Structure formats: structure tokens, C-alpha cells
Amino acid sequence: MERFCRPASVAGCAALLFLLGASQAGQAECRLGAVAVLPEQGRHSPVVTVDINSKPATLVLDTGAFTTTLTLRSAERLGVRMSQLDANSYGVGGVSHLHRGLAGRMRIGGISADGLTLAGVDFFDRPEDAELDGLLGMNLMAAYDVDLDLAGRHVIIYEADGDCSKPTVALAQPLYMVPLEFIEHDRQADVELVIDGRRVRAVVDSGAARTVMFRSAASRLGVDIAALRSSRRVGYGVGPRPVPMMEHVFATVRIGDLQINNMTIFVLDQANMGLDMVHVGSRLADPSLGETGGEEMLLGADFMRKVHLWISHSSHRLIMQYPPQPSVLPQ
């Protein structure tokens, strides 16, 4: 999405705090308080219900979206007045005109945000997505630790208090972790992977139903795009058009200290779609972004249903539990 918003000022309501882990000498112990326990509605991507202006809204929990986003139809129903900007939204499915509005009040469990900036885009065109109102983005969630317990069909949001610079989670061993990488912002969960011996920058994107890689990155990794044509199918994302994608199995995918063998990743064939590659796909020409440039792939919800993820903004880590086990829900 267009990066026009600034981090919102969000007040988290107090909740039952419970002790996890030990403190360092002379430092306040880390406590995590659950401020929202959201039932996950079990589509391809996680879907949760929140209140916007005292009305229920059904949103895809999208860790890959910078800004909480509504369809224009839903914005009208929820009483959010949208104004068209001289700017665009860039997504997997192409480029759309971007609108902006303010939510009077938004509630998610015990979290309350007043005057949160929302984006407006019309992007759900499939009949099966007609009941969705939009995307719950990182301009709200970046202030919290997020437990994506898709195995247990819940999303749990925690508020960290004290010295939480070391990873602290309510998950059982075995755990694996990788540092979060930030490119131009402090919201998205970006991580570095090693795929078949080559470094790749990925976005942890729960709004993507499948784990996908942009064509330019696949070519850099030596994938023969022409040989994949027989597996060609159609995928959807934010944007006005479906995108051709092709299936490829990579021998090794290493995320921090977790290695997955023979992992299927879909290659997005975005050639001739007229996309501005400064906003979508690899940005390899920009030396300030390091060897791999910008985001080259999306770790989607299919990955999250195999590996229990905890996005720890408090310690700047992505923590993974494999094999996944359901979380013990806070009382």
C-alpha cells in the first residue's frame, strides 16, 4: 500500500498481565498482557471482526499492509468519509487509485484507537470475498506483539511492559527465530531468508493466501521461468487484476535457525502488467537496500498454518514454533 500514513497513537487498555521469562539484574522484568483475543475465521488468510464507529467490520488480518484499509463500499457503511488522493495503491494485482479517511473510533478487543488514518481502495472483486470489509494493517498492530495462532484458530495481541528486548513469548519449545528487518518503515515484519544458498528479502504477509516470489527474484535464483509454464494458474491480491503464477519447489529454505526442505513457492509472473517496480517487486538497483534490494517475496498464510508465528515487535524478532501447537488462551 502507499506509505502515506504516520504511526497512529494507540492507547491499549489494561488487561491481565502474566509473567513470562526472567528479568536481567537491575532491569524491569518483561510482562506481556493480552489486550485482544480474536477468533480467526478460517479462510485462506486470517479474518477477524473489529468495531469501527461502533459497527462490526470483517477484516483480513494483513501483516503485509502498512495501513488499515477499507473498501469504498464498506467505508460508506461504517461512516468513514473517504477523499481521493493524488496517489496510488500498489499491490500484487496492479495499481489502484488511493483514498484516505479517518475512523472516529476503532476497537479491537481491549485496544481503542481514535482518529486512526484509514486507506480506501476497491480491491475485493470475487463473489466469495463480498462480505470482507478490508484489511487490518500494521499502522495499528505495530505497537503490539502479535501471536498468529492459526493452528488454534485465534489471533492474540499482546502489550509489552518492562524490558522486553529479549524475546518473550507464551509458546512452548521448540522455538526458532530470526531478526525483523526494516527497510523504510517500522511496521512491516520483513525478514531475510536463504533459499538454495542465496539471500532473499521477504515480507511476513498474512494477507497473502500463498507464499509467493516475484518473477525477478526467481530469475535471480536461477529458476527457469519458461519451464514453469505448465503449472501456470491465477492468483489475486490488492489491485484490479488477477496475476498469473507458477509453482516451483525450492530444495532448502532457511529462515533464521529454521530450515524447511522442498518448500513450494509460487512465482508471480507480472511481466507486461504495467506495474511500477519501485513499489512492487524487487528494487535491486537501489544500493542502499543491500544485496537483495527490496521485498522479493511474501511469506503467506499457507506458511503460517504450518509454522506458528509470533511477531515480537518488542524484541524485533520473528519467533516460530515448529511443529505448530495451539496457544494457551489467556484467561
XYZ file of C-alpha atoms in Angstrom:
331
model
C 0.000 0.000 0.000
C 1.068 3.616 -0.458
C 3.152 4.668 2.547
C 1.445 7.935 3.369
C 0.448 7.318 6.971
C 2.396 8.020 10.125
C 2.245 5.595 13.063
C -1.024 6.187 14.896
C -1.162 6.994 18.584
C -2.914 3.948 20.016
C -3.926 3.522 23.639
C -4.040 -0.107 24.733
C -6.493 -0.839 27.530
C -5.116 -2.606 30.607
C -5.527 -6.368 30.693
C -4.499 -9.239 32.919
C -0.687 -9.278 32.973
C 1.169 -12.502 33.436
C 4.837 -13.165 33.965
C 6.855 -14.756 31.184
C 10.602 -15.293 31.464
C 13.167 -13.889 33.898
C 14.449 -10.328 34.172
C 18.027 -9.159 33.949
C 19.600 -7.750 37.095
C 18.590 -4.139 37.643
C 16.053 -4.137 34.840
C 12.269 -4.267 34.949
C 11.014 -7.728 34.136
C 9.187 -8.207 30.864
C 5.444 -8.684 31.163
C 3.060 -9.352 28.327
C -0.607 -8.513 28.727
C -3.173 -9.894 26.303
C -5.264 -6.958 25.064
C -7.183 -8.814 22.345
C -8.100 -12.451 21.720
C -9.675 -12.643 18.278
C -11.282 -15.800 16.857
C -9.807 -16.494 13.428
C -12.497 -17.255 10.899
C -10.596 -19.823 8.884
C -10.413 -18.556 5.316
C -7.225 -18.786 3.253
C -5.914 -15.725 5.127
C -6.858 -14.962 8.752
C -10.085 -12.955 9.079
C -11.131 -11.167 12.292
C -14.004 -8.913 13.385
C -13.384 -5.418 14.797
C -15.582 -2.395 15.603
C -15.297 0.770 13.540
C -17.500 3.639 14.681
C -19.464 1.142 16.812
C -20.233 -1.076 13.800
C -18.764 -4.532 13.130
C -16.237 -4.831 10.309
C -14.808 -8.064 8.906
C -11.132 -7.533 8.065
C -8.331 -9.695 6.749
C -5.524 -9.549 9.307
C -2.769 -8.370 6.958
C 0.739 -8.084 8.380
C 1.903 -7.082 4.892
C -0.309 -3.958 4.735
C 1.151 -0.690 6.024
C -2.259 0.873 6.608
C -5.633 -0.442 7.721
C -7.705 -0.357 4.541
C -11.415 -0.420 3.747
C -13.266 -0.966 0.518
C -15.058 2.215 -0.518
C -18.391 0.425 -0.160
C -17.583 -0.619 3.401
C -16.238 2.817 4.321
C -19.626 4.319 3.488
C -21.441 1.686 5.593
C -19.105 2.270 8.538
C -19.403 6.047 8.439
C -15.826 6.732 7.282
C -15.706 9.606 4.799
C -13.060 8.980 2.142
C -11.258 11.561 -0.007
C -9.397 10.594 -3.177
C -5.681 11.371 -3.068
C -3.248 12.224 -5.816
C -1.565 8.916 -5.073
C -1.873 5.232 -5.901
C -2.044 1.922 -4.080
C 0.460 -0.635 -5.401
C -0.350 -4.292 -4.909
C 0.200 -7.701 -6.412
C -2.770 -7.147 -8.734
C -1.620 -3.789 -10.077
C -2.252 -0.134 -9.359
C -5.432 1.420 -7.927
C -6.481 4.952 -7.009
C -5.992 5.601 -3.318
C -8.414 7.251 -0.899
C -7.906 8.316 2.710
C -10.222 8.794 5.679
C -10.303 8.811 9.475
C -12.054 6.355 11.756
C -13.851 8.118 14.590
C -13.125 5.184 16.893
C -11.773 1.705 16.236
C -11.893 -1.088 18.823
C -10.114 -4.441 18.721
C -10.673 -6.353 21.920
C -9.233 -4.082 24.622
C -7.484 -1.813 22.114
C -9.095 1.508 21.300
C -7.789 3.900 18.622
C -9.333 7.302 17.968
C -8.809 9.121 14.684
C -6.861 6.290 13.053
C -5.938 7.007 9.435
C -7.514 4.509 7.031
C -6.906 3.919 3.350
C -9.708 3.282 0.887
C -9.378 1.021 -2.161
C -11.796 -1.172 -4.089
C -9.981 -4.480 -4.364
C -12.327 -7.362 -3.479
C -13.981 -8.294 -6.772
C -14.559 -12.019 -6.280
C -18.010 -13.137 -5.080
C -16.511 -15.199 -2.243
C -14.870 -12.038 -0.844
C -18.006 -9.880 -0.983
C -18.510 -9.954 2.804
C -14.989 -8.652 3.540
C -14.685 -5.007 4.547
C -10.938 -4.580 4.147
C -7.527 -5.188 5.707
C -6.336 -4.759 9.297
C -2.893 -3.260 8.707
C 0.274 -2.590 10.656
C -0.353 1.087 11.442
C -2.414 -0.256 14.356
C -0.675 -3.537 15.196
C 2.973 -2.390 15.139
C 2.683 -1.184 18.742
C 1.980 -4.742 19.921
C 3.280 -8.307 19.797
C 1.064 -10.471 17.585
C 0.536 -14.214 18.094
C -0.675 -15.680 14.796
C -2.089 -18.876 16.257
C -3.679 -20.132 13.061
C -3.324 -23.738 14.238
C -5.576 -22.874 17.184
C -7.790 -20.555 15.095
C -7.004 -17.414 17.121
C -5.044 -14.196 16.805
C -3.837 -12.871 20.168
C -2.452 -9.358 20.561
C -0.147 -8.588 23.488
C 1.060 -5.335 25.020
C 4.653 -5.484 26.265
C 5.704 -3.792 29.513
C 9.184 -3.621 31.027
C 12.437 -4.757 29.446
C 11.277 -6.972 26.578
C 14.378 -6.557 24.425
C 14.979 -10.292 24.734
C 12.360 -12.471 23.022
C 9.464 -13.279 25.357
C 6.559 -15.418 24.178
C 3.772 -17.569 25.552
C 4.765 -20.522 23.373
C 6.260 -23.894 24.158
C 9.550 -25.159 22.762
C 10.930 -25.880 20.242
C 11.216 -22.280 19.038
C 13.159 -20.746 16.170
C 13.750 -17.073 15.487
C 15.058 -14.515 13.024
C 15.569 -10.747 13.417
C 12.995 -8.447 11.859
C 14.453 -6.275 9.121
C 13.090 -2.796 8.402
C 13.552 -1.145 5.023
C 11.764 2.222 5.055
C 9.409 1.839 7.970
C 8.953 0.263 11.387
C 5.716 -1.578 10.849
C 6.043 -4.479 8.446
C 7.663 -7.724 9.521
C 10.425 -8.096 6.944
C 12.905 -10.964 7.289
C 15.905 -12.282 5.427
C 15.762 -15.841 4.100
C 18.379 -18.055 2.500
C 16.868 -20.005 -0.401
C 19.083 -22.578 -2.104
C 22.104 -20.699 -0.770
C 21.028 -17.191 -1.855
C 19.746 -14.377 0.346
C 16.208 -13.122 -0.274
C 14.217 -10.362 1.492
C 10.654 -11.395 2.410
C 7.590 -9.763 3.947
C 5.666 -11.791 6.534
C 2.312 -11.265 4.854
C -0.696 -12.926 6.458
C -2.918 -11.217 3.869
C -1.387 -13.344 1.110
C -3.083 -16.721 0.860
C 0.048 -18.344 -0.587
C 3.780 -17.864 -0.240
C 4.851 -16.147 -3.447
C 8.008 -14.802 -5.039
C 8.280 -12.072 -7.638
C 9.483 -13.226 -11.039
C 12.599 -11.049 -10.894
C 13.732 -12.726 -7.670
C 13.076 -16.227 -9.035
C 15.172 -15.412 -12.093
C 17.983 -14.178 -9.837
C 17.854 -17.539 -8.034
C 18.271 -19.384 -11.329
C 14.681 -20.562 -11.796
C 13.857 -21.339 -15.430
C 10.632 -19.349 -15.778
C 9.810 -20.818 -19.179
C 9.945 -24.341 -17.746
C 7.228 -23.462 -15.207
C 4.566 -22.570 -17.767
C 2.804 -25.919 -17.395
C 1.970 -25.107 -13.740
C 0.513 -21.694 -14.564
C -2.599 -20.640 -12.627
C -4.234 -17.391 -11.498
C -3.798 -15.566 -8.167
C -5.430 -12.491 -6.637
C -4.223 -9.664 -4.444
C -4.685 -5.971 -3.785
C -5.129 -4.435 -7.221
C -7.587 -4.578 -10.080
C -6.328 -7.633 -11.970
C -5.604 -11.319 -11.397
C -1.944 -12.287 -11.663
C -0.548 -15.403 -13.364
C 1.557 -17.514 -11.012
C 3.575 -20.688 -11.392
C 4.580 -23.352 -8.888
C 8.212 -24.114 -8.044
C 9.763 -26.307 -5.344
C 12.963 -24.983 -3.753
C 15.350 -27.511 -2.193
C 16.122 -25.576 1.019
C 14.557 -22.518 2.612
C 16.273 -21.269 5.764
C 14.546 -18.661 7.983
C 16.844 -17.813 10.865
C 17.647 -21.140 12.506
C 14.667 -22.976 10.984
C 15.255 -24.906 7.765
C 12.442 -26.239 5.586
C 13.229 -28.661 2.777
C 11.372 -28.971 -0.531
C 9.200 -25.904 0.042
C 6.666 -24.928 -2.612
C 6.680 -21.238 -3.561
C 4.536 -19.678 -6.278
C 6.293 -17.382 -8.749
C 4.269 -14.301 -9.741
C 4.532 -13.649 -13.463
C 3.950 -9.892 -13.523
C 5.550 -9.200 -16.895
C 3.682 -6.656 -19.031
C 1.293 -5.661 -16.209
C 2.462 -2.057 -16.191
C 3.477 -2.182 -12.527
C 5.801 0.423 -11.075
C 8.590 -1.824 -9.792
C 9.765 0.870 -7.375
C 6.673 -0.038 -5.337
C 6.063 -3.683 -6.216
C 8.668 -6.384 -6.523
C 12.468 -6.236 -6.457
C 14.274 -2.948 -6.140
C 17.678 -4.365 -6.906
C 19.004 -1.161 -8.466
C 18.918 0.698 -5.142
C 22.266 0.023 -3.414
C 21.024 1.450 -0.106
C 18.799 -1.594 0.356
C 21.644 -4.110 0.419
C 22.390 -7.148 -1.720
C 18.802 -8.255 -2.166
C 17.215 -4.819 -2.548
C 13.567 -4.506 -1.544
C 10.951 -7.100 -0.730
C 11.271 -10.002 -3.160
C 8.691 -12.423 -1.793
C 5.751 -12.778 0.575
C 5.578 -15.414 3.320
C 1.873 -16.125 3.128
C -0.849 -17.666 5.261
C -0.100 -21.158 3.911
C 3.297 -20.915 5.641
C 1.674 -19.616 8.843
C -0.647 -22.617 9.029
C 2.426 -24.873 9.005
C 4.640 -22.777 11.308
C 3.159 -20.992 14.351
C 4.388 -17.375 14.176
C 4.783 -14.735 16.865
C 5.709 -11.261 15.572
C 7.599 -9.761 18.524
C 7.824 -6.031 17.870
C 9.060 -5.599 21.460
C 12.240 -7.605 20.757
C 12.347 -7.074 16.975
C 12.194 -10.806 16.317
C 10.034 -13.191 14.331
C 9.606 -16.243 16.551
C 8.490 -19.536 15.033
C 7.177 -22.709 16.659
C 7.603 -25.827 14.541
C 5.724 -28.081 14.505
C 2.909 -25.696 15.478
C 0.841 -26.098 18.644
C -2.225 -24.053 19.630
C -1.601 -21.291 22.153
C -2.962 -21.486 25.690
C -5.577 -18.735 25.583
C -5.207 -16.004 28.232
C -7.914 -16.045 30.884
